[in-house]
Coordinates of C-alpha atoms in Angstrom, one line a residue:
X799 CA -13.6 -267.5 175.1
X800 CA -13.7 -263.6 175.3
X801 CA -16.8 -262.2 176.9
X802 CA -18.7 -258.8 176.8
X803 CA -18.5 -256.0 179.2
X804 CA -21.1 -253.1 178.7
X805 CA -19.0 -250.1 179.9
X806 CA -20.2 -246.7 179.7
X807 CA -18.1 -246.2 176.8
X808 CA -20.3 -248.0 174.9
X809 CA -23.5 -245.8 175.9
X810 CA -21.4 -242.9 175.0
X811 CA -20.3 -244.2 171.6
X812 CA -24.1 -244.1 170.7
X813 CA -25.3 -240.9 172.0
X814 CA -22.0 -239.0 170.2
X815 CA -22.9 -241.0 167.1
X816 CA -26.6 -240.2 167.2
X817 CA -25.9 -236.3 167.4
X818 CA -22.9 -236.4 164.7
X819 CA -24.4 -239.2 162.9
X820 CA -25.7 -236.8 160.0
X821 CA -29.0 -235.1 159.3
X822 CA -31.1 -237.9 159.9
X823 CA -30.1 -238.5 163.2
X824 CA -30.6 -235.3 164.2
X825 CA -34.2 -235.6 164.4
X826 CA -33.9 -238.4 166.8
X827 CA -33.0 -238.4 170.7
X828 CA -32.8 -240.7 173.0
X829 CA -34.6 -238.5 175.5
X830 CA -37.6 -238.0 172.9
X831 CA -39.9 -239.5 175.3
X832 CA -38.6 -238.8 178.5
X833 CA -41.8 -236.1 179.7
X834 CA -44.2 -238.0 177.0
X835 CA -44.0 -241.7 177.8
X836 CA -41.1 -241.9 180.8
X837 CA -41.5 -245.7 181.5
X838 CA -40.9 -246.6 177.9
X839 CA -37.8 -248.3 178.7
X840 CA -38.7 -250.4 181.4
X841 CA -41.8 -251.7 179.8
X842 CA -39.9 -252.6 176.4
X843 CA -37.5 -254.5 178.7
X844 CA -39.7 -256.3 180.7
X845 CA -41.3 -257.4 177.6
X846 CA -38.0 -258.9 176.0
X847 CA -37.2 -260.2 179.0
X848 CA -40.4 -262.3 179.3
X849 CA -40.1 -263.3 175.4
X850 CA -36.1 -264.1 175.8
X851 CA -36.6 -266.3 179.0
X852 CA -39.5 -267.8 177.6
X853 CA -37.2 -268.9 174.4
X854 CA -34.0 -267.3 173.7
X855 CA -34.0 -267.3 170.2
X856 CA -36.3 -264.7 169.8
X857 CA -33.8 -262.3 170.9
X858 CA -32.3 -263.0 167.5
X859 CA -35.6 -263.0 165.9
X860 CA -36.3 -259.6 167.0
X861 CA -32.9 -258.1 166.1
X862 CA -33.0 -259.6 162.4
X863 CA -36.7 -257.9 162.3
X864 CA -35.4 -254.5 163.0
X865 CA -32.7 -254.9 160.5
X866 CA -34.9 -256.2 157.8
X867 CA -37.0 -253.4 158.9
X868 CA -34.3 -250.3 158.6
X869 CA -33.2 -251.5 155.5
X870 CA -36.7 -251.3 153.3
X871 CA -37.4 -247.6 153.2
X872 CA -36.1 -246.8 156.3
X873 CA -36.5 -247.7 160.3
X874 CA -40.5 -247.4 159.9
X875 CA -41.8 -250.5 161.5
X876 CA -43.3 -251.2 157.8
X877 CA -42.3 -254.8 158.1
X878 CA -44.6 -255.4 161.1
X879 CA -48.0 -254.5 158.9
X880 CA -50.4 -256.8 157.6
X881 CA -51.1 -257.0 153.3
X882 CA -54.3 -254.9 153.1
X883 CA -56.5 -254.3 149.6
X884 CA -54.3 -251.6 148.7
X885 CA -50.9 -252.9 149.0
X886 CA -49.0 -255.6 149.6
X887 CA -46.7 -256.2 152.7
X888 CA -42.9 -257.0 153.3
X889 CA -44.1 -260.1 155.7
X890 CA -44.5 -262.1 152.0
X891 CA -41.1 -260.9 150.6
X892 CA -38.8 -263.9 150.1
X893 CA -36.2 -262.7 152.8
X894 CA -39.3 -262.7 155.4
X895 CA -41.5 -265.4 154.2
X896 CA -41.9 -268.1 157.0
X897 CA -38.8 -266.8 158.6
X898 CA -39.4 -263.1 160.3
X899 CA -40.7 -264.2 163.5
X900 CA -41.5 -262.6 166.7
X901 CA -44.7 -260.0 165.5
X902 CA -46.3 -261.4 168.4
X903 CA -44.0 -260.4 170.9
X904 CA -43.8 -256.9 169.7
X905 CA -47.4 -256.5 169.5
X906 CA -48.0 -257.5 173.2
X907 CA -45.3 -254.9 174.1
X908 CA -46.8 -252.0 172.1
X909 CA -50.0 -253.5 174.5
X910 CA -48.5 -252.1 177.3
X911 CA -47.1 -248.9 175.9
X912 CA -50.3 -248.0 174.6
X913 CA -51.6 -248.6 178.1
X914 CA -49.2 -246.3 179.6
X915 CA -48.9 -244.0 176.6
X916 CA -51.3 -244.0 174.5
X917 CA -51.0 -242.9 171.0
X918 CA -47.3 -241.8 172.0
X919 CA -44.8 -244.5 170.9
X920 CA -44.3 -245.6 167.1
X921 CA -43.7 -249.5 166.7
X922 CA -40.8 -248.5 164.9
X923 CA -39.1 -247.3 168.2
X924 CA -40.3 -250.3 170.1
X925 CA -39.0 -252.7 167.5
X926 CA -35.6 -250.5 168.1
X927 CA -35.4 -250.8 171.7
X928 CA -36.8 -254.2 171.5
X929 CA -33.5 -255.3 169.3
X930 CA -31.2 -253.5 171.6
X931 CA -32.4 -255.4 174.8
X932 CA -32.6 -258.6 172.7
X933 CA -28.6 -258.3 172.3
X934 CA -28.4 -257.0 175.6
X935 CA -30.1 -259.9 177.3
X936 CA -28.4 -262.7 175.9
X937 CA -24.9 -261.2 177.3
X938 CA -24.4 -258.8 174.4
X939 CA -23.6 -254.7 174.5
X940 CA -26.3 -252.3 175.6
X941 CA -26.4 -248.8 174.3
X942 CA -28.5 -245.4 174.0
X943 CA -31.1 -246.3 171.5
X944 CA -32.0 -242.6 169.5
X945 CA -36.1 -242.1 169.2
X946 CA -38.5 -240.5 167.8
X947 CA -39.3 -242.3 164.3
X948 CA -42.9 -242.4 163.2
X949 CA -44.3 -245.2 161.3
X950 CA -45.0 -245.8 158.0
X951 CA -48.6 -246.0 156.6
X952 CA -47.6 -248.5 153.6
X953 CA -45.0 -251.1 153.2
X954 CA -43.3 -252.7 149.6
X955 CA -42.9 -255.9 149.2
X956 CA -41.3 -255.5 146.1
X957 CA -38.6 -253.2 148.3
X958 CA -38.0 -255.7 150.6
X959 CA -37.2 -258.5 147.8
X960 CA -34.5 -255.3 146.2
X961 CA -33.3 -254.3 149.3
X962 CA -32.8 -257.5 151.6
X963 CA -29.1 -259.1 151.0
X964 CA -29.9 -263.1 151.0
X965 CA -27.5 -266.3 152.0
X966 CA -25.8 -266.9 149.0
X967 CA -24.8 -263.1 148.6
X968 CA -21.1 -262.7 147.7
X969 CA -18.9 -260.2 149.5
X970 CA -19.4 -257.9 146.7
X971 CA -23.2 -257.7 146.6
X972 CA -23.0 -257.5 150.6
X973 CA -20.8 -254.4 150.2
X974 CA -23.3 -253.1 148.1
X975 CA -26.1 -253.4 149.4
X976 CA -25.2 -252.1 152.8
X977 CA -23.4 -249.4 150.9
X978 CA -26.5 -248.2 149.2
X979 CA -27.5 -247.5 153.1
X980 CA -24.5 -245.7 153.8
X981 CA -22.9 -248.5 155.6
X982 CA -19.2 -249.3 155.2
X983 CA -17.6 -252.5 154.8
X984 CA -16.5 -252.2 158.5
X985 CA -20.0 -251.8 159.6
X986 CA -21.5 -254.5 156.9
X987 CA -18.8 -256.9 158.9
X988 CA -19.8 -256.0 162.3
X989 CA -23.6 -256.3 162.1
X990 CA -23.1 -259.5 159.8
X991 CA -21.8 -260.5 163.7
X992 CA -25.8 -260.5 164.7
X993 CA -25.3 -264.1 163.8
X994 CA -23.6 -265.0 166.9
X995 CA -26.7 -265.5 167.7
X996 CA -30.0 -267.3 166.2
X997 CA -30.9 -270.2 164.0
X998 CA -31.2 -270.9 160.2
X999 CA -33.4 -273.0 157.9
X1000 CA -31.6 -275.9 156.3
X1001 CA -32.6 -274.7 152.6
X1002 CA -30.7 -271.3 153.3
X1003 CA -27.3 -273.4 154.1
X1004 CA -28.1 -276.9 152.1
X1005 CA -25.9 -276.1 149.0
X1006 CA -23.0 -274.5 151.5
X1007 CA -23.0 -277.8 153.6
X1008 CA -23.0 -280.3 150.3
X1009 CA -21.1 -278.3 147.5
X1010 CA -18.7 -275.7 149.0
X1011 CA -15.1 -276.4 149.5
X1012 CA -14.0 -273.5 152.1
X1013 CA -15.7 -275.2 154.9
X1014 CA -14.6 -277.6 157.9
X1015 CA -15.4 -281.3 157.2
X1016 CA -16.7 -282.2 160.5
X1017 CA -18.6 -279.1 160.8
X1018 CA -20.1 -279.9 157.3
X1019 CA -20.7 -283.2 158.5
X1020 CA -22.2 -282.2 161.6
X1021 CA -24.9 -280.2 160.0
X1022 CA -25.5 -282.4 157.0
X1023 CA -27.0 -284.9 160.1
X1024 CA -30.2 -282.6 160.3
X1025 CA -30.5 -281.1 157.0
X1026 CA -30.6 -283.8 154.2
X1027 CA -30.1 -283.6 150.5
X1028 CA -33.9 -283.4 150.3
X1029 CA -36.5 -282.3 152.2
X1030 CA -36.2 -281.3 155.8
X1031 CA -35.9 -277.6 154.8
X1032 CA -37.5 -275.6 157.5
X1033 CA -34.8 -277.9 160.0
X1034 CA -32.8 -275.3 162.1
X1035 CA -28.9 -275.3 162.9
X1036 CA -27.3 -272.9 165.4
X1037 CA -25.4 -270.2 163.0
X1038 CA -22.6 -270.4 165.8
X1039 CA -21.8 -273.7 166.9
X1040 CA -19.8 -272.6 170.2
X1041 CA -22.3 -270.4 171.8
X1042 CA -25.6 -270.3 169.5
X1043 CA -27.5 -268.4 172.7
X1044 CA -24.6 -266.1 173.5
X1045 CA -23.8 -262.6 172.0
X1046 CA -20.0 -263.3 171.9
X1047 CA -17.4 -263.1 169.0
X1048 CA -17.3 -266.8 168.6
X1049 CA -19.0 -266.0 164.9
X1050 CA -16.0 -264.8 164.1
X1051 CA -13.6 -267.2 165.6
X1052 CA -16.4 -269.6 163.5
X1053 CA -15.7 -268.1 160.1
X1054 CA -11.9 -268.5 161.1
X1055 CA -12.3 -271.9 161.1
X1056 CA -14.1 -271.9 158.1
X1057 CA -17.5 -273.0 160.2
X1058 CA -19.6 -270.0 159.0
X1059 CA -23.3 -271.4 158.3
X1060 CA -24.4 -269.5 155.6
X1061 CA -22.5 -268.7 152.5
X1062 CA -22.6 -265.3 152.5
X1063 CA -21.3 -265.5 156.2
X1064 CA -17.7 -267.4 155.1
X1065 CA -18.0 -264.7 152.1
X1066 CA -16.2 -262.6 154.8
X1067 CA -13.5 -264.2 155.8
X1068 CA -12.7 -266.0 152.2
X1069 CA -9.5 -264.2 151.0
X1070 CA -11.1 -261.4 150.4
X1071 CA -11.1 -257.2 152.2
X1072 CA -13.1 -258.0 155.4
X1073 CA -10.5 -261.4 156.3
X1074 CA -7.9 -258.8 158.6
X1075 CA -11.1 -257.3 160.2
X1076 CA -12.6 -260.9 160.9
X1077 CA -9.2 -262.4 162.5
X1078 CA -9.4 -258.9 164.5
X1079 CA -12.8 -259.6 165.9
X1080 CA -12.0 -263.0 166.5
X1081 CA -9.5 -262.3 169.1
X1082 CA -11.1 -258.9 170.1
X1083 CA -14.4 -259.1 171.6
X1084 CA -14.3 -255.3 172.7
X1085 CA -13.6 -254.1 169.3
X1086 CA -16.4 -256.3 167.9
X1087 CA -18.8 -255.0 170.4
X1088 CA -18.0 -251.3 170.3
X1089 CA -18.3 -251.7 166.1
X1090 CA -21.5 -253.2 166.6
X1091 CA -23.1 -250.7 168.8
X1092 CA -21.6 -247.7 166.2
X1093 CA -23.4 -249.7 163.2
X1094 CA -26.5 -250.3 165.1
X1095 CA -26.7 -246.8 165.6
X1096 CA -25.6 -245.9 162.5
X1097 CA -28.1 -248.5 160.9
X1098 CA -30.9 -247.1 163.2
X1099 CA -30.6 -244.2 161.7
X1100 CA -32.0 -244.7 158.6
X1101 CA -35.5 -243.0 158.3
X1102 CA -38.3 -242.8 155.4
X1103 CA -37.4 -240.5 152.4
X1104 CA -38.9 -237.3 152.9
X1105 CA -42.9 -236.8 152.2
X1106 CA -43.7 -240.4 153.0
X1107 CA -46.6 -240.2 154.8
X1108 CA -46.1 -241.5 158.7
X1109 CA -47.9 -241.6 162.2
X1110 CA -47.9 -243.2 165.4
X1111 CA -49.4 -246.3 164.5
X1112 CA -51.8 -247.5 167.8
X1113 CA -51.8 -251.1 166.1
X1114 CA -48.5 -252.3 164.8
X1115 CA -50.1 -254.5 162.1
X1116 CA -52.8 -252.0 160.3
X1117 CA -52.8 -248.4 159.7
X1118 CA -54.7 -245.9 161.9

């Protein structure tokens, strides 16, 4: 199986995209905290290294959290906010409730950052760096993260329900929902490769393993052993049956073999427009890595709409 390297070209690519990625990207810079919080990258890396050492799955969980944050009103740390009397936050939305996890990891990193650089670094930027480090610590590429985001002072459960694709999404729906965020079908297919790490609950793939035909029979039988027709909704299975905790291109190899765990996964290789790209990624790990980095930077450049009240939160769970 092909493995990843982390050549400097990935870093250069990310920086170029940060500069050329449009008006939103021009507000961000990899050097944003170079003088105000020079130890930021080290603090976040150490925090993620500790979390991943304790539980490898946490790298995937933080990456998913970043995706779910950015797709709802931009990368603004809104997913981290607890509910208040004035708004119902995103944690309880259908795509997030009882599945998005790792908030305590971000809290711990934020505490260390505040001790070093008080009231300087946004929770949104910490989450962006932590997502990058989670990928890298599990064997994936690294890249230079543009920084300078601010934290939202509100959150929207309805927006989370409306903007986040679900496990039963069709290819057309995935392309449309990513397109709504100015992410191309290629970006969508590359970002879906995040499912080369992590786990999913039985309730999200039960219908696929019992009722769908475009699935390898042995794979379906294997998943049915821990995901019965009824009950066991929270039982976990790895997205990538080959290397569940290694960030590589095996996810795409699984799709070609009809071993995608979710319906939305297998939709990327089901006689549609992304089949050829999935085939390329399945045999070319470096191409997938480069495209994943490009798409992560583009997604990270999604910012709240103009006029949205923002701040640098001192506690990621509540406004100042």
